Short mmCIF file of C-alpha atoms in Angstrom, two decimals:
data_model
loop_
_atom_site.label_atom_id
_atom_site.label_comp_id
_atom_site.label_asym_id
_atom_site.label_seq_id
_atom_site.Cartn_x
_atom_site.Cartn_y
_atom_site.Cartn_z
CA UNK A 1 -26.87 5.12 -7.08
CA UNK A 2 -23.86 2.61 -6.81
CA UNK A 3 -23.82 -0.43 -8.55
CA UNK A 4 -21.54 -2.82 -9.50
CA UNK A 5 -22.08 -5.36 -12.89
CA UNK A 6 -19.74 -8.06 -13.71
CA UNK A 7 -20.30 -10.81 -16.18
CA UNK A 8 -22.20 -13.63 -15.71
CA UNK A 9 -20.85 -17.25 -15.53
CA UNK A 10 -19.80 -20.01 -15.21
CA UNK A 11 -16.88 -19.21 -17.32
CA UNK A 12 -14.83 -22.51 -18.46
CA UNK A 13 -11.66 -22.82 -19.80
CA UNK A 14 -8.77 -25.30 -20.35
CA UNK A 15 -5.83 -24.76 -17.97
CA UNK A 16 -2.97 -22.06 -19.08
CA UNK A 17 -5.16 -20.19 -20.75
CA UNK A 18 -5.55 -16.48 -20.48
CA UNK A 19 -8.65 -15.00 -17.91
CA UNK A 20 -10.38 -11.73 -18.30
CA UNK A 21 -13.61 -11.36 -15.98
CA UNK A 22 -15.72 -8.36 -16.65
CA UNK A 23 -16.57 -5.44 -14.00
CA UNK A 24 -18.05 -1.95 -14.62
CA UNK A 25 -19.11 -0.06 -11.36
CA UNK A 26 -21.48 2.80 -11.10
CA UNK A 27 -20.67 5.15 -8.37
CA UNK A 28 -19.89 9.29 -7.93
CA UNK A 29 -16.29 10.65 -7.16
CA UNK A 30 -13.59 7.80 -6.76
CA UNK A 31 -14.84 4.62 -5.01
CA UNK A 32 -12.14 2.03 -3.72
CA UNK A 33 -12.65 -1.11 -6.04
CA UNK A 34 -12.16 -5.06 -4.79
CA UNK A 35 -11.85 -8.41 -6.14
CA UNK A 36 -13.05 -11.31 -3.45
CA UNK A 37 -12.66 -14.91 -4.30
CA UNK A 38 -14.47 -17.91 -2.70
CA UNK A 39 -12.91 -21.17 -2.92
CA UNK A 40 -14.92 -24.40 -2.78
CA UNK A 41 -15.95 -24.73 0.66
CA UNK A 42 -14.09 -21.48 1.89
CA UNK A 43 -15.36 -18.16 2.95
CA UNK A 44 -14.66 -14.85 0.49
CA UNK A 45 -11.43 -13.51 0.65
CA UNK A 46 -10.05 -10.90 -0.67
CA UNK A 47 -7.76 -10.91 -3.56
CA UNK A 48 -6.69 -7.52 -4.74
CA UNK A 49 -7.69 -3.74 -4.74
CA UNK A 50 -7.24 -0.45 -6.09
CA UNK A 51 -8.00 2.66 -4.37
CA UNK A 52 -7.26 5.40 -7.50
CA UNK A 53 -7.87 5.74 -10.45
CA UNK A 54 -4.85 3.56 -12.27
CA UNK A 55 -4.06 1.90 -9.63
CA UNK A 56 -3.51 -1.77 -10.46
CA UNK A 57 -3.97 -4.11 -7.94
CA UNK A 58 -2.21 -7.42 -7.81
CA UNK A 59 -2.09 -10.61 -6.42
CA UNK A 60 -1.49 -14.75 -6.79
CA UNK A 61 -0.89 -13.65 -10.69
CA UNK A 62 -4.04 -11.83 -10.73
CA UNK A 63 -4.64 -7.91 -12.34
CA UNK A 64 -6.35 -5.64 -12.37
CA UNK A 65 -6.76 -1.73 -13.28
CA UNK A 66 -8.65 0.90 -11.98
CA UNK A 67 -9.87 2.87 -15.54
CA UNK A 68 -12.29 5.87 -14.25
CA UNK A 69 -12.35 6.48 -17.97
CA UNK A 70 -14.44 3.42 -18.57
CA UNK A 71 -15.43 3.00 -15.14
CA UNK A 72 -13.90 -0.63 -15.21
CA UNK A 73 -12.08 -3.15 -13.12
CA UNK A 74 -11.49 -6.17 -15.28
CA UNK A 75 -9.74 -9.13 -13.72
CA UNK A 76 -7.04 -11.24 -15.98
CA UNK A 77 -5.04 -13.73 -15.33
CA UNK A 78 -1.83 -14.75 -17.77
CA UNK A 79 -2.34 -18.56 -17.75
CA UNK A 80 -4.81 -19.80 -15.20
CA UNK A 81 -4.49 -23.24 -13.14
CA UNK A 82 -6.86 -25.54 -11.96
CA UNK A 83 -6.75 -24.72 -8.42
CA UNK A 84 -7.81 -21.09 -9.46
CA UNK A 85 -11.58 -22.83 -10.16
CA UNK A 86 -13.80 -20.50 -7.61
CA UNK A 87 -16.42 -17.79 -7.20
CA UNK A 88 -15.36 -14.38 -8.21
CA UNK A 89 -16.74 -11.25 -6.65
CA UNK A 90 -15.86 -7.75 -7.52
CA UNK A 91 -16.80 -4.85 -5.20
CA UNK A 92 -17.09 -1.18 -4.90
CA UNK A 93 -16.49 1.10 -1.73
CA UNK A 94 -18.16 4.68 -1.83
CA UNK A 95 -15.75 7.14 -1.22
CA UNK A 96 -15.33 8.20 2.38
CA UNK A 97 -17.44 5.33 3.53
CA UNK A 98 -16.96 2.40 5.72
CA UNK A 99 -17.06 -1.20 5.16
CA UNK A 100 -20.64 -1.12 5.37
CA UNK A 101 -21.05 0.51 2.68
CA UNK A 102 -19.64 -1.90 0.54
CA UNK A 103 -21.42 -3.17 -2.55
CA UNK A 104 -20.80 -6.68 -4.43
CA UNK A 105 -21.17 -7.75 -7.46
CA UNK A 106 -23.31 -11.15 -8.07
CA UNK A 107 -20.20 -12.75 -8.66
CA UNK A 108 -18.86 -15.50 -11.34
CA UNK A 109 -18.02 -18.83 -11.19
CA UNK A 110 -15.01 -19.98 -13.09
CA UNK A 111 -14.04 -23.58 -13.57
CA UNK A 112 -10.54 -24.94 -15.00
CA UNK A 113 -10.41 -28.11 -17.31
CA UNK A 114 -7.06 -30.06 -16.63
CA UNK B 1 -6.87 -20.81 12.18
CA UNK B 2 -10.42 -20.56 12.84
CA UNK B 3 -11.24 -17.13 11.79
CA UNK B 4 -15.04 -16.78 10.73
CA UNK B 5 -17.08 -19.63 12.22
CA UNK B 6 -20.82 -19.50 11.21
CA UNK B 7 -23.21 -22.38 11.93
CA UNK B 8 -25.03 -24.71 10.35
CA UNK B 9 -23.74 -24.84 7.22
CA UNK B 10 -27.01 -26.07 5.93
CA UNK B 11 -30.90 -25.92 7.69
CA UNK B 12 -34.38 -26.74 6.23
CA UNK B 13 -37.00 -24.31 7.76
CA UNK B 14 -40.67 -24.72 7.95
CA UNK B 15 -42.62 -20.93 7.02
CA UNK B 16 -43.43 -19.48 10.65
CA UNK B 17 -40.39 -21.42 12.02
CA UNK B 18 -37.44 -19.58 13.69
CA UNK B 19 -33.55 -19.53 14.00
CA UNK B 20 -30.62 -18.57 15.00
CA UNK B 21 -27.32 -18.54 12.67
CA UNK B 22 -24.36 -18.22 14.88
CA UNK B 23 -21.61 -16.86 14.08
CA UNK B 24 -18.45 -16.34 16.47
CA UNK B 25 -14.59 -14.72 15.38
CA UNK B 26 -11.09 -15.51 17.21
CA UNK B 27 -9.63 -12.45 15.74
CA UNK B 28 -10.47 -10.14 18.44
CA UNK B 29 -12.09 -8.11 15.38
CA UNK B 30 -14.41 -5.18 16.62
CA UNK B 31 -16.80 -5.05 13.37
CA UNK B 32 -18.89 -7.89 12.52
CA UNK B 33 -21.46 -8.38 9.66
CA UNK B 34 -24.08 -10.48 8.13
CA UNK B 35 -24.54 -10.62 4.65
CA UNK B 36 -27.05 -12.90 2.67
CA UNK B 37 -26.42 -13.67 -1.05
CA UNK B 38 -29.44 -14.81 -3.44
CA UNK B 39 -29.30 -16.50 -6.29
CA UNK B 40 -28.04 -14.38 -9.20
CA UNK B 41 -27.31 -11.50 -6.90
CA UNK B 42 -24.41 -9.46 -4.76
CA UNK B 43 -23.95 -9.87 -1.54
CA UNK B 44 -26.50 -7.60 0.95
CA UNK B 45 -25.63 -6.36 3.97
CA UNK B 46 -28.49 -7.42 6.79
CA UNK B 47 -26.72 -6.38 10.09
CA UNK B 48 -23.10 -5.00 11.12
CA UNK B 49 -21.85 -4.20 14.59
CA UNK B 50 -19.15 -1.97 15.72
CA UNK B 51 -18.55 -3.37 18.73
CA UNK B 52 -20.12 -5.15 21.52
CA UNK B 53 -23.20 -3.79 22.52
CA UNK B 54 -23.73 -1.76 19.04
CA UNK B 55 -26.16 -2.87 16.05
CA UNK B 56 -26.84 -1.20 13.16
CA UNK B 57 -29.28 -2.03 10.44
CA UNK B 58 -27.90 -2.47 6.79
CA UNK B 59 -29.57 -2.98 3.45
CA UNK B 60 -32.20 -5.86 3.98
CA UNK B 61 -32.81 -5.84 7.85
CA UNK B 62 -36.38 -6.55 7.53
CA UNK B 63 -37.40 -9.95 9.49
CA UNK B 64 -34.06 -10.40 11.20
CA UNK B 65 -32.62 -9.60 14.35
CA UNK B 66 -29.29 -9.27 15.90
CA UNK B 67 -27.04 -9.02 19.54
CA UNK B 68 -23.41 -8.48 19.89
CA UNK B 69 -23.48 -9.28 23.62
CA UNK B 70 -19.61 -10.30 23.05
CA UNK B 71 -16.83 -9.26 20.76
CA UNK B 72 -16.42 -12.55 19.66
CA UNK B 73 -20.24 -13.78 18.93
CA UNK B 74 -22.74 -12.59 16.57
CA UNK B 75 -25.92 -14.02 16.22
CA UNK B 76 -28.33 -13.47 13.54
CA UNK B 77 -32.38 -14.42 14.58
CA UNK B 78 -34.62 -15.61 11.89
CA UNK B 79 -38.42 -14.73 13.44
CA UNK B 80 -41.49 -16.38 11.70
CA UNK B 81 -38.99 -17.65 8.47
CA UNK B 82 -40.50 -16.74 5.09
CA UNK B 83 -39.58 -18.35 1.21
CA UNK B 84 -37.96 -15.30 0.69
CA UNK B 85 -35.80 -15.68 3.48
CA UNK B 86 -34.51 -18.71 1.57
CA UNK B 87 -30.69 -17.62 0.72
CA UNK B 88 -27.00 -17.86 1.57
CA UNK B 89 -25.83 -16.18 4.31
CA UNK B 90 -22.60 -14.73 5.46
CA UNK B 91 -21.00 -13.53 8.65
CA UNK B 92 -18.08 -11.55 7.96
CA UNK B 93 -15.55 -9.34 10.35
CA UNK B 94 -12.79 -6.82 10.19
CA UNK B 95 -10.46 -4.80 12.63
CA UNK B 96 -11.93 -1.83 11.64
CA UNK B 97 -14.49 -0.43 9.40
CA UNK B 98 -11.96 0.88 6.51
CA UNK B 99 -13.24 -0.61 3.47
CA UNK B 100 -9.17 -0.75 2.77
CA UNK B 101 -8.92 -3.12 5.40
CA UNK B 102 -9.50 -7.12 5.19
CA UNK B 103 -12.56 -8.73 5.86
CA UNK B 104 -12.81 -12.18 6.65
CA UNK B 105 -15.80 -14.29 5.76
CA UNK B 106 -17.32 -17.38 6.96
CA UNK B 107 -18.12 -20.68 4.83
CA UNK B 108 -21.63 -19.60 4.50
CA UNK B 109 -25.24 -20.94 5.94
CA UNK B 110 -27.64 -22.33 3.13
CA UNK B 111 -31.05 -21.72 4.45
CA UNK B 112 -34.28 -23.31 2.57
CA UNK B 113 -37.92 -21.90 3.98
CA UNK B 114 -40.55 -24.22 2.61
#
């Protein structure tokens, strides 16, 4: 079946530094991949996607490629800030299915030192 | 901006006790979901709704019902609460059901059944 796995947290580091967060999906043909991101006290947004296979999606500073060779959607970030300190979620959409269908990840809390 | 309103943000049940999370969108969105997150886990899909008038069972309906008597409102019932039912819940919406498209989430709803 689909699945999505992305690395556990809480991931810390010191401001400017350089993010990757791990996500491998599971799924058959092509699924449309997501990041979310909940900020402290916020409701899950989204923050980038992909729909083909390398496609990168983009947003805020954020990456991230679509690799069906190693069925992976890593997020990185160049030099991270403190105000990028949330929850992050990555997702997977079967193809030719509706939002319902959607499947998260069990997401992974980053923090930012000053 | 009020987008996804979901209430209370935090309740104590009693086991056999029952509820009702309310949730209620000013985007004039017709698709509206309910999602509960446990610790260590995705997101699961409880209930969606195309529209008013139309409910649809998702991945964990089991001990939860739902109306969509409105476009805007969309309450989720909690009959005779269980400690499993102990979770974070989320009401989401979209303006359609493309996976492509947005969806907005609400703050959350910690629930504890003891």
């Amino acid at each position: 079946g689909n699945s999505v796995t992305q690395m556990e947290g809480p991931v810390t580091l010191s401001e400017e530094a350089f993010l990757t967060i791990n996500c491998t999906y599971t799924a058959t043909g092509y699924p449309s991949l997501f990041w979310y991101v909940q900020y402290p006290g916020e409701g899950l947004q989204l923050l980038l996607k992909a729909t083909k296979a390398d496609d990168k999606g983009s947003n805020k500073g954020f990456e991230a490629t679509y690799r069906k060779e190693t069925t992976s959607f890593h997020l990185e970030k160049g030099s991270v800030q403190v105000s990028d300190s949330a929850v992050y979620f990555c997702a997977l959409s079967p193809p030719g299915s509706s939002a319902s269908k959607i499947i998260f990840g069990s997401g992974t809390r980053l923090s930012i030192r000053p | 901006n009020a987008g996804v309103t979901q209430t209370p943000k935090f309740r104590i049940l009693k086991i056999g006790q029952s509820m009702t999370l309310q949730c209620t969108q000013d985007m004039n969105h017709n698709y509206m979901y309910w999602y509960r997150q446990d610790p260590g886990m995705g997101l699961k899909l409880i209930y969606y709704s195309v529209g008013a008038g139309i409910t649809d069972k998702g991945e964990v309906p089991n001990g939860y019902n739902v109306s969509r008597s409105t476009t805007e409102d969309f309450p989720l019932r909690l009959e005779l609460a269980a400690p499993s039912q102990t979770s974070v819940y989320f009401c989401a919406s979209s303006t359609t059901g493309d996976p492509g498209n947005t969806i907005y989430f609400g703050e959350g709803s910690w629930l504890t059944v003891v």
